[in-house]
Tab-separated table of C-alpha atoms and ligand atoms in Angstrom:
chain	number	residue	atom	x	y	z
A	1	UNK	CA	126.225	105.883	64.533
A	2	UNK	CA	122.830	105.154	63.538
A	3	UNK	CA	120.204	104.822	65.940
A	4	UNK	CA	118.741	101.377	66.672
A	5	UNK	CA	115.062	102.328	67.557
A	6	UNK	CA	114.238	98.749	68.916
A	7	UNK	CA	112.086	99.816	71.901
A	8	UNK	CA	110.414	102.419	70.057
A	9	UNK	CA	109.798	100.958	65.915
A	10	UNK	CA	107.239	103.216	65.368
A	11	UNK	CA	108.846	106.466	67.055
A	12	UNK	CA	105.996	106.897	69.308
A	13	UNK	CA	107.913	109.106	71.588
A	14	UNK	CA	108.179	111.619	68.271
A	15	UNK	CA	104.319	112.210	68.131
A	16	UNK	CA	104.370	113.476	72.084
A	17	UNK	CA	104.391	117.082	72.617
A	18	UNK	CA	107.386	118.711	74.988
A	19	UNK	CA	104.818	118.557	77.698
A	20	UNK	CA	103.381	114.937	77.359
A	21	UNK	CA	107.216	113.757	77.831
A	22	UNK	CA	107.823	115.883	80.475
A	23	UNK	CA	104.723	114.734	81.895
A	24	UNK	CA	105.846	110.973	81.201
A	25	UNK	CA	109.501	111.644	82.669
A	26	UNK	CA	108.214	113.639	85.885
A	27	UNK	CA	105.485	110.763	86.364
A	28	UNK	CA	108.365	107.853	85.713
A	29	UNK	CA	110.630	109.492	88.476
A	30	UNK	CA	107.297	109.964	91.078
A	31	UNK	CA	106.687	106.249	90.534
A	32	UNK	CA	110.641	104.904	90.774
A	33	UNK	CA	110.900	106.943	94.074
A	34	UNK	CA	107.428	106.615	95.532
A	35	UNK	CA	105.904	103.389	94.449
A	36	UNK	CA	108.384	101.265	93.174
A	37	UNK	CA	110.432	100.636	96.290
A	38	UNK	CA	107.644	99.578	98.950
A	39	UNK	CA	105.731	97.670	96.027
A	40	UNK	CA	106.523	93.554	96.852
A	41	UNK	CA	106.216	94.397	101.131
A	42	UNK	CA	102.730	96.367	99.744
A	43	UNK	CA	101.407	93.486	97.972
A	44	UNK	CA	102.387	90.586	100.826
A	45	UNK	CA	100.248	93.164	102.818
A	46	UNK	CA	97.553	93.810	100.718
A	47	UNK	CA	98.530	97.318	102.031
A	48	UNK	CA	96.926	100.724	100.351
A	49	UNK	CA	98.673	103.731	101.990
A	50	UNK	CA	95.941	106.272	101.642
A	51	UNK	CA	98.789	109.400	102.206
A	52	UNK	CA	99.722	108.855	98.368
A	53	UNK	CA	96.649	110.547	97.236
A	54	UNK	CA	97.525	113.808	98.412
A	55	UNK	CA	101.294	113.290	96.630
A	56	UNK	CA	98.662	111.856	93.355
A	57	UNK	CA	97.212	115.623	93.563
A	58	UNK	CA	100.533	117.488	93.759
A	59	UNK	CA	101.732	115.668	90.787
A	60	UNK	CA	98.885	116.510	88.898
A	61	UNK	CA	97.375	113.389	87.945
A	62	UNK	CA	94.168	113.171	89.534
A	63	UNK	CA	91.508	114.818	86.768
A	64	UNK	CA	94.182	115.725	84.749
A	65	UNK	CA	92.186	116.357	81.555
A	66	UNK	CA	89.850	118.871	83.095
A	67	UNK	CA	90.443	122.646	82.430
A	68	UNK	CA	88.858	123.771	85.766
A	69	UNK	CA	88.889	123.357	90.187
A	70	UNK	CA	92.735	122.455	89.954
A	71	UNK	CA	93.127	120.214	87.214
A	72	UNK	CA	95.969	120.547	84.897
A	73	UNK	CA	93.591	120.472	81.383
A	74	UNK	CA	95.964	118.120	80.119
A	75	UNK	CA	95.656	116.400	76.984
A	76	UNK	CA	94.172	112.365	76.862
A	77	UNK	CA	97.344	111.232	75.360
A	78	UNK	CA	99.644	112.790	78.575
A	79	UNK	CA	96.387	110.370	80.818
A	80	UNK	CA	97.005	107.123	78.766
A	81	UNK	CA	101.073	107.745	79.461
A	82	UNK	CA	100.569	107.900	83.383
A	83	UNK	CA	98.634	105.325	83.311
A	84	UNK	CA	101.217	103.428	81.309
A	85	UNK	CA	104.052	105.045	83.967
A	86	UNK	CA	102.261	103.715	86.817
A	87	UNK	CA	101.270	100.411	85.693
A	88	UNK	CA	104.926	99.585	85.043
A	89	UNK	CA	104.961	99.308	88.652
A	90	UNK	CA	101.617	97.788	89.890
A	91	UNK	CA	98.211	97.662	88.050
A	92	UNK	CA	96.818	98.736	91.355
A	93	UNK	CA	98.445	101.742	91.653
A	94	UNK	CA	97.149	102.738	88.166
A	95	UNK	CA	93.343	101.296	89.298
A	96	UNK	CA	93.674	104.168	92.181
A	97	UNK	CA	94.205	107.214	89.777
A	98	UNK	CA	91.754	105.511	87.176
A	99	UNK	CA	89.291	105.078	89.186
A	100	UNK	CA	89.375	109.134	90.902
A	101	UNK	CA	90.516	110.386	87.593
A	102	UNK	CA	87.475	108.682	85.010
A	103	UNK	CA	85.171	107.314	87.233
A	104	UNK	CA	84.528	109.922	90.187
A	105	UNK	CA	85.812	113.393	88.605
A	106	UNK	CA	84.144	112.738	85.360
A	107	UNK	CA	81.201	112.254	86.003
A	108	UNK	CA	80.867	115.002	88.517
A	109	UNK	CA	82.565	117.399	86.143
A	110	UNK	CA	80.685	115.681	82.675
A	111	UNK	CA	77.105	115.814	84.494
A	112	UNK	CA	77.170	117.253	87.944
A	113	UNK	CA	75.957	120.766	88.603
A	114	UNK	CA	77.892	123.510	89.749
A	115	UNK	CA	77.455	123.546	93.011
A	116	UNK	CA	78.336	119.604	93.146
A	117	UNK	CA	81.665	120.965	90.591
A	118	UNK	CA	82.665	123.856	92.852
A	119	UNK	CA	82.117	121.346	96.383
A	120	UNK	CA	83.649	118.089	95.040
A	121	UNK	CA	86.368	118.811	92.223
A	122	UNK	CA	88.978	120.486	94.348
A	123	UNK	CA	89.343	118.266	97.010
A	124	UNK	CA	89.186	115.198	94.603
A	125	UNK	CA	91.364	116.540	92.224
A	126	UNK	CA	94.008	117.792	95.055
A	127	UNK	CA	94.235	114.275	96.240
A	128	UNK	CA	92.279	115.289	100.003
A	129	UNK	CA	89.365	113.113	99.304
A	130	UNK	CA	89.456	109.433	97.949
A	131	UNK	CA	86.397	109.013	95.957
A	132	UNK	CA	84.856	105.316	94.076
A	133	UNK	CA	82.173	104.297	92.000
A	134	UNK	CA	79.538	101.683	92.331
A	135	UNK	CA	77.897	100.094	89.527
A	136	UNK	CA	78.620	96.733	89.762
A	137	UNK	CA	76.517	94.029	91.739
A	138	UNK	CA	77.038	90.298	93.167
A	139	UNK	CA	74.109	89.508	90.974
A	140	UNK	CA	74.735	92.747	88.373
A	141	UNK	CA	78.285	92.093	86.943
A	142	UNK	CA	78.986	92.444	82.905
A	143	UNK	CA	74.817	93.114	82.481
A	144	UNK	CA	74.843	95.717	85.188
A	145	UNK	CA	71.458	96.862	84.048
A	146	UNK	CA	69.862	94.595	85.942
A	147	UNK	CA	70.645	95.989	89.346
A	148	UNK	CA	68.678	95.655	92.441
A	149	UNK	CA	70.165	98.824	94.087
A	150	UNK	CA	66.869	101.407	94.213
A	151	UNK	CA	66.477	104.847	94.554
A	152	UNK	CA	62.723	106.458	96.000
A	153	UNK	CA	61.569	109.696	95.855
A	154	UNK	CA	61.151	111.779	98.704
A	155	UNK	CA	59.982	115.198	99.261
A	156	UNK	CA	63.642	116.565	100.459
A	157	UNK	CA	65.382	113.722	98.278
A	158	UNK	CA	65.464	110.478	97.933
A	159	UNK	CA	65.894	107.043	99.617
A	160	UNK	CA	68.773	104.720	98.620
A	161	UNK	CA	68.134	101.029	99.748
A	162	UNK	CA	70.806	98.098	97.833
A	163	UNK	CA	74.478	96.943	97.758
A	164	UNK	CA	77.434	96.960	95.364
A	165	UNK	CA	80.159	94.661	94.845
A	166	UNK	CA	83.646	94.789	94.270
A	167	UNK	CA	83.876	98.136	94.349
A	168	UNK	CA	87.609	99.990	94.214
A	169	UNK	CA	88.503	102.613	97.331
A	170	UNK	CA	85.548	101.607	98.818
A	171	UNK	CA	86.782	100.782	102.358
A	172	UNK	CA	89.084	104.020	102.121
A	173	UNK	CA	86.713	106.400	100.343
A	174	UNK	CA	85.360	109.963	101.074
A	175	UNK	CA	83.078	110.441	98.244
A	176	UNK	CA	80.750	107.271	96.503
A	177	UNK	CA	79.199	108.057	93.469
A	178	UNK	CA	76.606	105.464	93.650
A	179	UNK	CA	74.277	104.199	90.142
A	180	UNK	CA	70.710	103.201	90.988
A	181	UNK	CA	67.406	102.623	89.307
A	182	UNK	CA	64.251	104.176	90.840
A	183	UNK	CA	61.859	101.938	92.552
A	184	UNK	CA	59.172	99.513	90.869
A	185	UNK	CA	60.534	100.999	87.734
A	186	UNK	CA	62.321	99.762	84.774
A	187	UNK	CA	66.292	99.968	84.430
A	188	UNK	CA	65.894	103.290	82.226
A	189	UNK	CA	65.652	105.075	85.094
A	190	UNK	CA	68.938	104.753	85.973
A	191	UNK	CA	70.432	107.615	87.903
A	192	UNK	CA	73.619	108.766	89.413
A	193	UNK	CA	73.822	110.131	93.319
A	194	UNK	CA	77.009	111.632	95.301
A	195	UNK	CA	77.138	110.146	98.926
A	196	UNK	CA	79.596	110.606	101.456
A	197	UNK	CA	80.982	108.661	103.755
A	198	UNK	CA	78.978	109.711	107.037
A	199	UNK	CA	75.178	109.666	105.334
A	200	UNK	CA	72.999	107.157	107.927
A	201	UNK	CA	72.790	103.847	106.304
A	202	UNK	CA	75.701	103.565	104.457
A	203	UNK	CA	78.227	100.969	104.958
A	204	UNK	CA	81.324	99.328	103.840
A	205	UNK	CA	83.497	96.281	104.519
A	206	UNK	CA	86.763	94.919	102.420
A	207	UNK	CA	87.624	91.850	100.046
A	208	UNK	CA	90.921	91.308	102.201
A	209	UNK	CA	91.432	87.714	100.755
A	210	UNK	CA	92.099	88.592	96.515
A	211	UNK	CA	95.114	86.876	95.395
A	212	UNK	CA	95.049	89.580	92.414
A	213	UNK	CA	95.366	93.580	92.467
A	214	UNK	CA	96.156	93.158	96.180
A	215	UNK	CA	97.589	96.636	96.761
A	216	UNK	CA	93.960	97.843	96.009
A	217	UNK	CA	91.517	98.050	98.547
A	218	UNK	CA	88.226	96.816	97.031
A	219	UNK	CA	84.847	96.204	98.977
A	220	UNK	CA	81.425	96.476	99.103
A	221	UNK	CA	79.028	99.282	99.531
A	222	UNK	CA	75.711	98.616	101.807
A	223	UNK	CA	73.037	101.326	101.220
A	224	UNK	CA	70.227	100.820	103.904
A	225	UNK	CA	67.943	103.276	103.682
A	226	UNK	CA	70.293	106.480	103.139
A	227	UNK	CA	68.982	109.470	102.614
A	228	UNK	CA	70.422	111.296	100.213
A	229	UNK	CA	69.519	114.903	99.742
A	230	UNK	CA	67.836	116.658	96.890
A	231	UNK	CA	71.472	118.458	95.599
A	232	UNK	CA	73.266	115.429	95.631
A	233	UNK	CA	71.739	113.369	92.234
A	234	UNK	CA	73.720	113.698	89.696
A	235	UNK	CA	71.831	116.526	87.723
A	236	UNK	CA	72.829	116.026	84.283
A	237	UNK	CA	72.767	112.730	83.319
A	238	UNK	CA	71.222	110.997	80.110
A	239	UNK	CA	70.549	107.362	80.974
A	240	UNK	CA	72.936	104.677	80.859
A	241	UNK	CA	74.679	106.487	77.648
A	242	UNK	CA	76.255	108.533	80.784
A	243	UNK	CA	76.920	105.720	83.013
A	244	UNK	CA	78.961	104.229	79.922
A	245	UNK	CA	81.291	107.572	79.069
A	246	UNK	CA	82.819	106.871	82.490
A	247	UNK	CA	83.385	103.598	81.451
A	248	UNK	CA	84.763	104.496	77.807
A	249	UNK	CA	87.601	107.163	79.875
A	250	UNK	CA	88.820	104.426	82.477
A	251	UNK	CA	88.889	101.704	79.903
A	252	UNK	CA	91.382	103.793	77.550
A	253	UNK	CA	93.415	104.430	80.672
A	254	UNK	CA	93.052	100.822	80.845
A	255	UNK	CA	94.439	99.886	77.325
A	256	UNK	CA	97.545	102.121	77.996
A	257	UNK	CA	98.460	100.704	81.736
A	258	UNK	CA	98.509	97.123	80.823
A	259	UNK	CA	101.234	98.207	78.282
A	260	UNK	CA	103.294	99.312	81.083
A	261	UNK	CA	102.551	95.987	83.010
A	262	UNK	CA	103.728	94.418	79.864
A	263	UNK	CA	106.378	96.526	79.229
A	264	UNK	CA	107.981	95.984	82.790
A	265	UNK	CA	107.665	91.909	81.823
A	266	UNK	CA	109.748	92.176	78.535
A	267	UNK	CA	112.628	94.130	80.359
A	268	UNK	CA	112.569	91.718	83.107
A	269	UNK	CA	113.006	88.721	80.784
A	270	UNK	CA	114.987	90.336	77.926
A	271	UNK	CA	117.780	91.431	81.138
A	272	UNK	CA	117.377	88.195	82.592
A	273	UNK	CA	118.173	85.957	79.517
A	274	UNK	CA	120.781	88.111	78.505
A	275	UNK	CA	122.495	87.355	82.035
A	276	UNK	CA	121.733	84.008	82.723
A	277	UNK	CA	123.970	81.284	81.327
A	278	UNK	CA	122.238	77.482	80.546
A	279	UNK	CA	123.904	75.179	78.211
A	280	UNK	CA	127.506	77.596	78.396
A	281	UNK	CA	125.820	80.698	76.644
A	282	UNK	CA	123.294	83.019	77.200
A	283	UNK	CA	119.687	82.099	76.908
A	284	UNK	CA	119.702	85.324	74.524
A	285	UNK	CA	121.769	83.516	72.027
A	286	UNK	CA	118.920	80.727	71.594
A	287	UNK	CA	116.435	81.251	68.426
A	288	UNK	CA	113.353	80.549	70.715
A	289	UNK	CA	114.297	82.625	73.150
A	290	UNK	CA	114.888	85.441	71.036
A	291	UNK	CA	111.480	84.406	69.008
A	292	UNK	CA	109.477	85.291	72.369
A	293	UNK	CA	111.364	89.116	72.924
A	294	UNK	CA	110.750	89.610	69.609
A	295	UNK	CA	106.784	89.098	70.082
A	296	UNK	CA	106.718	90.986	73.196
A	297	UNK	CA	108.565	93.492	71.231
A	298	UNK	CA	106.032	93.426	68.541
A	299	UNK	CA	102.720	93.117	70.647
A	300	UNK	CA	103.678	96.017	72.834
A	301	UNK	CA	104.910	98.343	70.473
A	302	UNK	CA	101.306	97.707	68.011
A	303	UNK	CA	99.612	97.935	71.060
A	304	UNK	CA	100.900	101.127	71.813
A	305	UNK	CA	100.863	102.221	68.256
A	306	UNK	CA	97.026	101.969	68.409
A	307	UNK	CA	97.032	103.804	71.672
A	308	UNK	CA	98.726	106.962	70.590
A	309	UNK	CA	96.385	106.762	67.170
A	310	UNK	CA	92.943	106.413	69.452
A	311	UNK	CA	94.274	109.310	72.676
A	312	UNK	CA	94.798	111.569	68.896
A	313	UNK	CA	91.481	110.777	68.143
A	314	UNK	CA	90.083	111.184	71.243
A	315	UNK	CA	91.870	114.755	71.801
A	316	UNK	CA	90.412	115.394	68.008
A	317	UNK	CA	87.189	115.023	69.814
A	318	UNK	CA	86.225	111.999	67.783
A	319	UNK	CA	84.292	108.898	68.397
A	320	UNK	CA	86.670	106.087	70.101
A	321	UNK	CA	83.892	104.134	71.185
A	322	UNK	CA	85.041	100.845	68.938
A	323	UNK	CA	88.872	102.067	68.948
A	324	UNK	CA	88.146	101.328	73.079
A	325	UNK	CA	86.775	98.063	73.040
A	326	UNK	CA	89.662	96.373	70.278
A	327	UNK	CA	92.536	97.845	72.874
A	328	UNK	CA	90.796	97.043	76.026
A	329	UNK	CA	90.464	93.503	74.862
A	330	UNK	CA	93.434	93.055	72.776
A	331	UNK	CA	96.141	94.428	74.675
A	332	UNK	CA	95.136	93.075	78.102
A	333	UNK	CA	95.278	89.492	76.234
A	334	UNK	CA	98.789	90.440	74.856
A	335	UNK	CA	99.828	91.952	78.554
A	336	UNK	CA	98.709	88.502	80.079
A	337	UNK	CA	100.665	86.200	77.432
A	338	UNK	CA	103.518	88.241	78.051
A	339	UNK	CA	103.518	88.153	81.260
A	340	UNK	CA	102.795	84.399	81.107
A	341	UNK	CA	105.663	83.970	78.987
A	342	UNK	CA	108.455	86.932	80.572
A	343	UNK	CA	107.493	83.926	83.698
A	344	UNK	CA	108.432	81.096	81.949
A	345	UNK	CA	111.338	82.389	80.403
A	346	UNK	CA	112.894	83.055	84.011
A	347	UNK	CA	112.387	79.400	84.597
A	348	UNK	CA	111.841	78.901	88.927
A	349	UNK	CA	113.273	82.254	89.563
A	350	UNK	CA	109.966	83.449	87.332
A	351	UNK	CA	107.730	82.213	90.696
A	352	UNK	CA	109.996	84.378	93.038
A	353	UNK	CA	108.554	88.311	94.061
A	354	UNK	CA	111.620	89.550	93.755
A	355	UNK	CA	111.382	89.296	89.751
A	356	UNK	CA	107.904	91.095	89.789
A	357	UNK	CA	106.613	89.148	86.808
A	358	UNK	CA	104.332	86.819	88.568
A	359	UNK	CA	102.397	90.164	90.516
A	360	UNK	CA	102.016	91.528	87.109
A	361	UNK	CA	100.657	88.677	85.142
A	362	UNK	CA	97.971	87.842	88.605
A	363	UNK	CA	96.937	91.706	88.286
A	364	UNK	CA	96.356	91.137	84.569
A	365	UNK	CA	93.533	88.771	85.399
A	366	UNK	CA	91.918	91.323	87.089
A	367	UNK	CA	92.261	94.200	84.687
A	368	UNK	CA	91.368	90.948	82.206
A	369	UNK	CA	87.823	90.813	83.955
A	370	UNK	CA	87.045	94.268	85.555
A	371	UNK	CA	85.997	97.559	82.832
A	372	UNK	CA	84.144	95.134	80.399
A	373	UNK	CA	85.305	91.706	80.832
A	374	UNK	CA	87.139	90.203	77.519
A	375	UNK	CA	84.630	88.619	76.122
A	376	UNK	CA	81.738	91.322	76.793
A	377	UNK	CA	84.535	93.263	74.648
A	378	UNK	CA	84.340	90.437	71.762
A	379	UNK	CA	80.058	91.403	72.061
A	380	UNK	CA	80.595	95.138	72.093
A	381	UNK	CA	82.259	94.981	68.432
A	382	UNK	CA	80.735	92.167	67.409
A	383	UNK	CA	77.178	94.178	67.860
A	384	UNK	CA	78.422	96.995	66.292
A	385	UNK	CA	79.857	95.147	63.371
A	386	UNK	CA	76.790	93.150	62.822
A	387	UNK	CA	73.843	94.960	64.107
A	388	UNK	CA	72.514	92.513	66.194
A	389	UNK	CA	72.958	92.737	69.710
A	390	UNK	CA	74.093	88.882	71.293
A	391	UNK	CA	73.766	89.758	74.917
B	1	TGC	P1	73.123	98.503	75.280
B	1	TGC	O1	71.701	99.185	74.991
B	1	TGC	O2	74.669	98.803	74.489
B	1	TGC	O3	72.949	100.735	75.627
B	1	TGC	C1	72.242	101.567	76.101
B	1	TGC	C2	73.219	103.123	76.209
B	1	TGC	O4	73.905	103.282	76.036
B	1	TGC	C3	74.677	103.421	75.119
B	1	TGC	N1	76.154	102.891	75.068
B	1	TGC	C4	77.213	103.758	75.127
B	1	TGC	N2	77.526	105.274	75.115
B	1	TGC	C5	78.682	105.696	75.248
B	1	TGC	N3	79.292	104.548	75.193
B	1	TGC	C6	79.566	103.665	75.207
B	1	TGC	N4	80.800	102.556	75.696
B	1	TGC	C7	78.360	102.787	75.186
B	1	TGC	N5	78.126	101.543	75.139
B	1	TGC	C8	76.251	101.953	74.765
B	1	TGC	C9	74.134	102.712	73.944
B	1	TGC	O5	74.352	103.516	72.773
B	1	TGC	C10	72.513	102.776	74.322
B	1	TGC	O6	71.811	104.226	74.119
B	1	TGC	P2	70.771	104.705	73.915
B	1	TGC	O7	70.231	106.031	73.850
B	1	TGC	O8	70.052	103.858	72.410
B	1	TGC	O9	69.671	103.737	74.974
B	1	TGC	O10	73.340	98.510	76.914
B	1	TGC	P3	73.385	96.850	77.245
B	1	TGC	O11	72.564	96.763	78.465
B	1	TGC	O12	72.532	95.807	76.019
B	1	TGC	O13	74.684	96.686	77.612
B	1	TGC	C11	75.127	96.825	76.549
B	1	TGC	C12	77.059	95.840	77.297
B	1	TGC	C13	77.065	94.818	78.016
B	1	TGC	C14	78.054	96.398	76.417
B	1	TGC	C15	77.194	96.900	78.331
B	1	TGC	O14	76.409	96.675	80.319
B	1	TGC	C16	78.696	96.614	79.116
B	1	TGC	O15	79.886	97.238	78.959
B	1	TGC	N6	78.992	95.758	80.316
B	1	TGC	C17	80.188	95.431	81.106
B	1	TGC	C18	79.982	96.039	82.459
B	1	TGC	C19	81.347	96.940	82.885
B	1	TGC	O16	82.330	97.276	82.433
B	1	TGC	N7	81.610	97.246	84.176
B	1	TGC	C20	82.465	97.968	84.719
B	1	TGC	C21	81.923	98.682	86.234
B	1	TGC	S1	83.407	99.838	86.776
B	1	TGC	C22	85.224	98.725	87.171
B	1	TGC	O17	84.916	97.624	86.783
B	1	TGC	C23	85.969	99.783	87.945
B	1	TGC	S2	87.551	99.025	87.552
B	1	TGC	C24	88.210	100.072	88.197
B	1	TGC	C25	89.517	100.255	87.355
B	1	TGC	O18	88.768	101.032	86.355
B	1	TGC	O19	89.776	100.750	87.757
B	2	FAD	P1	80.282	87.828	85.602
B	2	FAD	O1	79.462	89.165	84.289
B	2	FAD	O2	79.795	87.044	85.859
B	2	FAD	O3	81.255	86.975	83.808
B	2	FAD	C1	81.676	85.694	84.267
B	2	FAD	C2	82.676	85.274	82.910
B	2	FAD	O4	81.095	85.068	82.153
B	2	FAD	C3	83.336	86.441	82.083
B	2	FAD	O5	84.231	85.698	81.075
B	2	FAD	C4	82.396	87.122	81.073
B	2	FAD	O6	83.147	87.542	79.891
B	2	FAD	C5	81.162	85.510	80.510
B	2	FAD	N1	79.971	86.427	80.527
B	2	FAD	C6	78.979	87.229	80.619
B	2	FAD	N2	77.882	87.521	79.984
B	2	FAD	C7	78.735	86.927	78.878
B	2	FAD	C8	77.577	86.489	77.450
B	2	FAD	N3	76.431	87.552	77.156
B	2	FAD	N4	78.267	86.386	76.431
B	2	FAD	C9	79.462	85.382	76.721
B	2	FAD	N5	80.255	85.409	78.049
B	2	FAD	C10	79.742	86.214	78.769
B	2	FAD	N6	83.051	97.189	89.568
B	2	FAD	C11	82.440	98.863	89.871
B	2	FAD	O7	81.528	98.564	89.427
B	2	FAD	N7	83.491	99.530	90.450
B	2	FAD	C12	85.112	99.427	90.725
B	2	FAD	O8	85.392	100.364	91.177
B	2	FAD	C13	84.988	97.984	90.507
B	2	FAD	N8	86.449	97.834	91.026
B	2	FAD	C14	86.943	96.288	90.355
B	2	FAD	C15	88.207	95.813	90.961
B	2	FAD	C16	88.496	94.606	91.030
B	2	FAD	C17	89.898	93.953	91.537
B	2	FAD	C18	86.846	93.643	90.515
B	2	FAD	C19	88.020	92.357	90.101
B	2	FAD	C20	86.362	94.033	89.574
B	2	FAD	C21	85.837	95.636	90.093
B	2	FAD	N9	84.806	95.805	89.282
B	2	FAD	C22	83.997	96.908	89.862
B	2	FAD	C23	83.588	94.693	89.029
B	2	FAD	C24	83.791	94.355	87.682
B	2	FAD	O9	83.384	95.722	86.570
B	2	FAD	C25	83.154	93.313	87.372
B	2	FAD	O10	83.698	92.320	88.105
B	2	FAD	C26	82.677	93.210	85.835
B	2	FAD	O11	82.154	93.813	85.256
B	2	FAD	C27	82.433	91.252	85.307
B	2	FAD	O12	81.515	91.232	86.435
B	2	FAD	P2	81.272	89.683	87.132
B	2	FAD	O13	82.753	89.618	87.909
B	2	FAD	O14	79.848	89.474	87.707
B	2	FAD	O15	81.344	88.430	85.876
């Protein structure tokens, strides 16, 4: 019988290498065994189990595109597939690998000295150490260039002062990538530093009243005259470009990840309407319901096909800055719409935690905001298109 390829109409799977297929399958099995069974409980309790990090390390999903220091050296496409599988369970779990890989391992690997790489990368890649990335401040969100965290040069190093807010993993991190500008200089003096949990004057606190991304620990970092040794500054950064290069990596993963959440909501809705009898026939037998299912299928598959093309371009070393903003904006927006529609198709049951769609829906509200809010990506695209900055 001719195969009906409704789930993958563009044959995305046929573009994956054997290794990529194997990685996706292994990760899917891991997520189903280790993460999925407890996801409702973890979400209810705002609880992230730190012991998962060594397991992520053993699975090879931390810094997976890095070829040294224990990294598996996979393609960026494989990284995207991993994000997709993790976010099928919960956006928090995708965040936990995105931050460690793109925002902590990547800057150390790209901009760190050999000594810094040898010191930090092995334990970040095997998951013995947990990292976080401090860019955002209470008064510097979409516009990080207005940050107030400063560094001052001393004979042996630097003194850092300031605070960071809304930082994923801050409450559980061992390693802190902190971005700061030079005291009494302009924001072009931006530099990155690697701090450790036990540095004097570094304190963290947790935001424990989030209604979204509840499994992911988010917090503040306060830096009060923190002495940072000379060799803890990231040596090879090049201003804001270096900061944004970390965000590019994370945004690429997010663009795949949200389609994982959307796919999950689509499949839950499909299963539900195929089994729910109303007006003496299954909900799936109604034209309006089929239209909704087809819209989910269309947006998810257009998203995945574009993610595939972007991943291939990235693996070929092409500039994908515009594609990243297209995907970050569009995939988040479409995934949120799909989660909302799925919730509606399940009626009152859609509100129950055991059907998962509400959890995905509220998580996607976070993902829409972080890593460049939706409208910020419109403005990035507008600026690149017209040559006029509206910021
Ligand atoms: P702008 O003048 O546009 O750029 C300054 C310099 O940076 C270069 N550049 C980039 N380079 C590489 N990749 C990119 N995507 C780049 N975008 C800009 C640019 O060429 C320029 O270089 P040069 O040599 O000419 O100086 O900078 P701007 O101050 O106007 O800012 C632009 C804007 C608003 C787009 C930027 O500030 C922005 O992206 N804001 C959003 C902030 C954001 O995304 N924060 C994320 C924090 S981390 C996080 O949320 C983690 S969530 C956890 C998880 O991922 O799971
Ligand atoms: P604002 O910048 O105040 O934006 C509010 C609204 O105004 C948005 O809709 C935005 O689109 C709009 N807006 C802003 N400027 C303009 C403009 N010029 N024109 C039109 N509209 C505009 N940051 C880190 O550094 N590291 C992390 O690990 C991290 N993790 C996070 C985890 C979570 C759970 C969350 C929620 C956030 C995290 N962030 C992190 C912070 C995140 O990157 C910021 O929240 C995000 O950049 C938006 O900043 P803001 O919240 O201050 O919103």
